[in-house]
Amino acid sequence: MTNFARLNQAMGLQRSSASSKQKVQPITGVVKNDENSGDLSLASITSDLHDISNPNKPIPSDLAYNSWVVEHPSALGSFDRMMKAAKWKRIVVFLDYDGTLSPIVDDPDRAFMSDEMRAAVREVAKYFPTAVISGRSRDKVKEFVQLSNVYYAGSHGMDIMVPPRPLRPCDANNHTTAMDIKGSDDVLFQPAKRFLPAIQEIRTLLEEITRKVEGARVEDNRFCISVHFRKVREEDYGMLEEKVKSVVGKYPEFHLTLGKKVLEIRPSIEWNKGHALEYLLDTLGFSNSSDVLPLYIGDDRTDEDAFKVIRSRGQGFPIIVSSTPKEDTKACYSLHDPSEVLTFLLRLARWRKASSSSRSLAQIWGVGSNLPRSV
């Protein structure tokens, strides 16, 4: 490859002219922010490559990431434009947990969110309907988050607690009523509850086969099971994977997926985080509202289903959390890590609080304004 072609590839500019596919257009009303793309001049790229005369030299990872961010601009750098697109709209916030609100850690039981992050989520939930959708069990993620003003969906959306609403015949069988600590009736939506006996059988088998694999850990997430291998020696991973596959193969109604250093066993039903997002919007009365903008922040492959739903709606903000390029993501925006998620959430809450204060002043003085619609 020539140096010039290599530069084009590094910048994400290499295209086949006649056969290239048309790029997906930005979601309606959302403009990509070129202010955050950084200095991608030929001189800066040549400088970053250091030895451009060596065509076999690998492209630096930071350069690859910066090139990717051009296509998936920072939600922080794009914040003003995003909020401009949200004018007169209602934002509903959806958040993943691990890798989004908390850092990825070796011990899944110690994936604690910081007090600052908890305060930020609490503040956001004061102004916007807010839900946490996690692969963890609903009880576990609620124990981590410790907030009463957000909705919780566990097991990748297969275990959702929501306020009561009239049930449609098609989903009545998946609902049960639960009494929360305040004494009010909430509704549990559990589309995979018929699989619980088999899930417990699988969990028992997995615990047996992983006992002899040092570092392996089985986590019961209620409607799915996780086998963590972050602490497993590299030479043992193949053996562990084969053992897990041998168990899952005995249960044709289940399938195996790969996450971040985790193997997940789930029922093979048509339900994922995207369906959970749609269900929550419907339950909260927003499903048929053309002025609603779902904002979803997540870092994992399972969050891509939610990103797809937002894209199919034609409006909203799918935001991926990643410090490395994710070329196949359906997200339109990016945040580098949980610390940037914290900054974004604080800014979102401040923006909403400021707009509310300005609206109040405008009403007092009888002045019209173009302030964002109240949620």
Short mmCIF file of N, CA, C and O in Angstrom, two decimals, residues 208-253:
data_model
loop_
_atom_site.label_atom_id
_atom_site.label_comp_id
_atom_site.label_asym_id
_atom_site.label_seq_id
_atom_site.Cartn_x
_atom_site.Cartn_y
_atom_site.Cartn_z
N GLU A 208 -20.65 -26.54 38.44
CA GLU A 208 -19.89 -27.78 38.59
C GLU A 208 -18.69 -27.82 37.65
O GLU A 208 -17.57 -28.18 38.05
N ILE A 209 -18.89 -27.44 36.38
CA ILE A 209 -17.80 -27.57 35.41
C ILE A 209 -16.75 -26.47 35.54
O ILE A 209 -15.62 -26.63 35.05
N THR A 210 -17.09 -25.36 36.19
CA THR A 210 -16.13 -24.25 36.30
C THR A 210 -15.32 -24.30 37.59
O THR A 210 -14.38 -23.52 37.76
N ARG A 211 -15.66 -25.22 38.50
CA ARG A 211 -14.93 -25.29 39.77
C ARG A 211 -13.44 -25.54 39.57
O ARG A 211 -12.61 -25.05 40.34
N LYS A 212 -13.11 -26.31 38.53
CA LYS A 212 -11.72 -26.68 38.31
C LYS A 212 -10.99 -25.71 37.36
O LYS A 212 -9.83 -25.94 37.04
N VAL A 213 -11.69 -24.66 36.94
CA VAL A 213 -11.06 -23.65 36.08
C VAL A 213 -10.73 -22.43 36.93
O VAL A 213 -11.62 -21.67 37.32
N GLU A 214 -9.47 -22.25 37.21
CA GLU A 214 -9.07 -21.17 38.10
C GLU A 214 -9.44 -19.80 37.52
O GLU A 214 -9.14 -19.50 36.37
N GLY A 215 -10.12 -18.99 38.33
CA GLY A 215 -10.50 -17.64 37.91
C GLY A 215 -11.88 -17.54 37.32
O GLY A 215 -12.41 -16.44 37.16
N ALA A 216 -12.49 -18.67 36.96
CA ALA A 216 -13.84 -18.64 36.37
C ALA A 216 -14.88 -18.35 37.45
O ALA A 216 -14.74 -18.80 38.59
N ARG A 217 -15.90 -17.64 37.08
CA ARG A 217 -16.92 -17.24 38.04
C ARG A 217 -18.29 -17.27 37.38
O ARG A 217 -18.49 -16.69 36.31
N VAL A 218 -19.26 -17.96 37.99
CA VAL A 218 -20.62 -18.03 37.47
C VAL A 218 -21.50 -17.04 38.24
O VAL A 218 -21.49 -17.03 39.47
N GLU A 219 -22.22 -16.19 37.50
CA GLU A 219 -23.11 -15.22 38.13
C GLU A 219 -24.54 -15.47 37.69
O GLU A 219 -24.84 -15.55 36.49
N ASP A 220 -25.42 -15.61 38.66
CA ASP A 220 -26.85 -15.82 38.40
C ASP A 220 -27.52 -14.47 38.23
O ASP A 220 -27.65 -13.70 39.19
N ASN A 221 -27.93 -14.15 37.01
CA ASN A 221 -28.59 -12.87 36.72
C ASN A 221 -30.10 -13.03 36.53
O ASN A 221 -30.72 -12.31 35.76
N ARG A 222 -30.64 -14.03 37.21
CA ARG A 222 -32.07 -14.31 37.24
C ARG A 222 -32.59 -14.93 35.95
O ARG A 222 -32.94 -16.08 35.91
N PHE A 223 -32.62 -14.17 34.85
CA PHE A 223 -33.13 -14.71 33.58
C PHE A 223 -32.01 -14.96 32.57
O PHE A 223 -32.29 -15.27 31.40
N CYS A 224 -30.78 -14.79 32.99
CA CYS A 224 -29.63 -15.18 32.18
C CYS A 224 -28.48 -15.50 33.12
O CYS A 224 -28.53 -15.13 34.31
N ILE A 225 -27.49 -16.18 32.63
CA ILE A 225 -26.36 -16.60 33.45
C ILE A 225 -25.08 -16.11 32.80
O ILE A 225 -24.90 -16.21 31.58
N SER A 226 -24.19 -15.57 33.63
CA SER A 226 -22.91 -15.08 33.13
C SER A 226 -21.77 -15.95 33.66
O SER A 226 -21.75 -16.29 34.84
N VAL A 227 -20.85 -16.29 32.78
CA VAL A 227 -19.62 -16.98 33.18
C VAL A 227 -18.47 -16.01 32.93
O VAL A 227 -18.08 -15.76 31.79
N HIS A 228 -17.95 -15.43 33.99
CA HIS A 228 -16.88 -14.44 33.89
C HIS A 228 -15.53 -15.14 33.77
O HIS A 228 -15.23 -16.06 34.52
N PHE A 229 -14.72 -14.67 32.82
CA PHE A 229 -13.39 -15.28 32.64
C PHE A 229 -12.27 -14.25 32.63
O PHE A 229 -11.17 -14.51 32.16
N ARG A 230 -12.52 -13.08 33.19
CA ARG A 230 -11.50 -12.03 33.22
C ARG A 230 -10.25 -12.48 33.99
O ARG A 230 -9.13 -12.05 33.68
N LYS A 231 -10.45 -13.34 34.99
CA LYS A 231 -9.31 -13.81 35.79
C LYS A 231 -8.80 -15.18 35.35
O LYS A 231 -7.92 -15.75 35.99
N VAL A 232 -9.36 -15.72 34.30
CA VAL A 232 -8.96 -17.03 33.81
C VAL A 232 -7.66 -16.90 32.99
O VAL A 232 -7.51 -15.97 32.20
N ARG A 233 -6.73 -17.83 33.18
CA ARG A 233 -5.50 -17.80 32.40
C ARG A 233 -5.82 -18.00 30.91
O ARG A 233 -6.74 -18.75 30.56
N GLU A 234 -5.06 -17.33 30.08
CA GLU A 234 -5.34 -17.37 28.64
C GLU A 234 -5.33 -18.78 28.09
O GLU A 234 -6.16 -19.15 27.26
N GLU A 235 -4.43 -19.61 28.60
CA GLU A 235 -4.34 -20.98 28.09
C GLU A 235 -5.53 -21.85 28.53
O GLU A 235 -5.75 -22.93 27.98
N ASP A 236 -6.30 -21.38 29.51
CA ASP A 236 -7.45 -22.15 29.99
C ASP A 236 -8.77 -21.71 29.35
O ASP A 236 -9.79 -22.37 29.54
N TYR A 237 -8.74 -20.58 28.64
CA TYR A 237 -10.01 -20.05 28.13
C TYR A 237 -10.67 -21.00 27.13
O TYR A 237 -11.88 -21.22 27.19
N GLY A 238 -9.90 -21.58 26.22
CA GLY A 238 -10.47 -22.49 25.23
C GLY A 238 -11.19 -23.66 25.88
O GLY A 238 -12.29 -24.04 25.46
N MET A 239 -10.56 -24.21 26.90
CA MET A 239 -11.17 -25.32 27.62
C MET A 239 -12.47 -24.88 28.30
O MET A 239 -13.49 -25.58 28.24
N LEU A 240 -12.44 -23.69 28.91
CA LEU A 240 -13.65 -23.18 29.57
C LEU A 240 -14.78 -22.97 28.58
O LEU A 240 -15.93 -23.37 28.83
N GLU A 241 -14.46 -22.38 27.45
CA GLU A 241 -15.48 -22.13 26.44
C GLU A 241 -16.11 -23.44 25.96
O GLU A 241 -17.34 -23.52 25.80
N GLU A 242 -15.31 -24.45 25.74
CA GLU A 242 -15.84 -25.74 25.29
C GLU A 242 -16.73 -26.37 26.35
O GLU A 242 -17.78 -26.96 26.03
N LYS A 243 -16.35 -26.25 27.60
CA LYS A 243 -17.17 -26.79 28.69
C LYS A 243 -18.53 -26.09 28.73
O LYS A 243 -19.58 -26.72 28.90
N VAL A 244 -18.51 -24.76 28.59
CA VAL A 244 -19.77 -23.99 28.63
C VAL A 244 -20.64 -24.36 27.43
O VAL A 244 -21.85 -24.56 27.56
N LYS A 245 -20.02 -24.47 26.26
CA LYS A 245 -20.77 -24.84 25.06
C LYS A 245 -21.40 -26.22 25.21
O LYS A 245 -22.52 -26.45 24.72
N SER A 246 -20.70 -27.12 25.86
CA SER A 246 -21.24 -28.47 26.03
C SER A 246 -22.50 -28.47 26.89
O SER A 246 -23.42 -29.26 26.67
N VAL A 247 -22.56 -27.57 27.85
CA VAL A 247 -23.76 -27.45 28.69
C VAL A 247 -24.90 -26.81 27.91
O VAL A 247 -26.03 -27.31 27.89
N VAL A 248 -24.60 -25.70 27.26
CA VAL A 248 -25.65 -24.98 26.53
C VAL A 248 -26.22 -25.85 25.41
O VAL A 248 -27.42 -25.78 25.11
N GLY A 249 -25.39 -26.70 24.82
CA GLY A 249 -25.84 -27.57 23.74
C GLY A 249 -26.92 -28.54 24.16
O GLY A 249 -27.67 -29.05 23.32
N LYS A 250 -27.04 -28.78 25.44
CA LYS A 250 -28.08 -29.68 25.95
C LYS A 250 -29.43 -29.00 26.09
O LYS A 250 -30.44 -29.65 26.38
N TYR A 251 -29.44 -27.69 25.91
CA TYR A 251 -30.67 -26.91 26.09
C TYR A 251 -30.93 -26.10 24.81
O TYR A 251 -30.46 -24.97 24.67
N PRO A 252 -31.67 -26.66 23.88
CA PRO A 252 -31.87 -26.01 22.57
C PRO A 252 -32.61 -24.68 22.62
O PRO A 252 -32.56 -23.92 21.65
N GLU A 253 -33.28 -24.39 23.72
CA GLU A 253 -34.01 -23.13 23.81
C GLU A 253 -33.14 -22.00 24.37
O GLU A 253 -33.64 -20.91 24.64
#
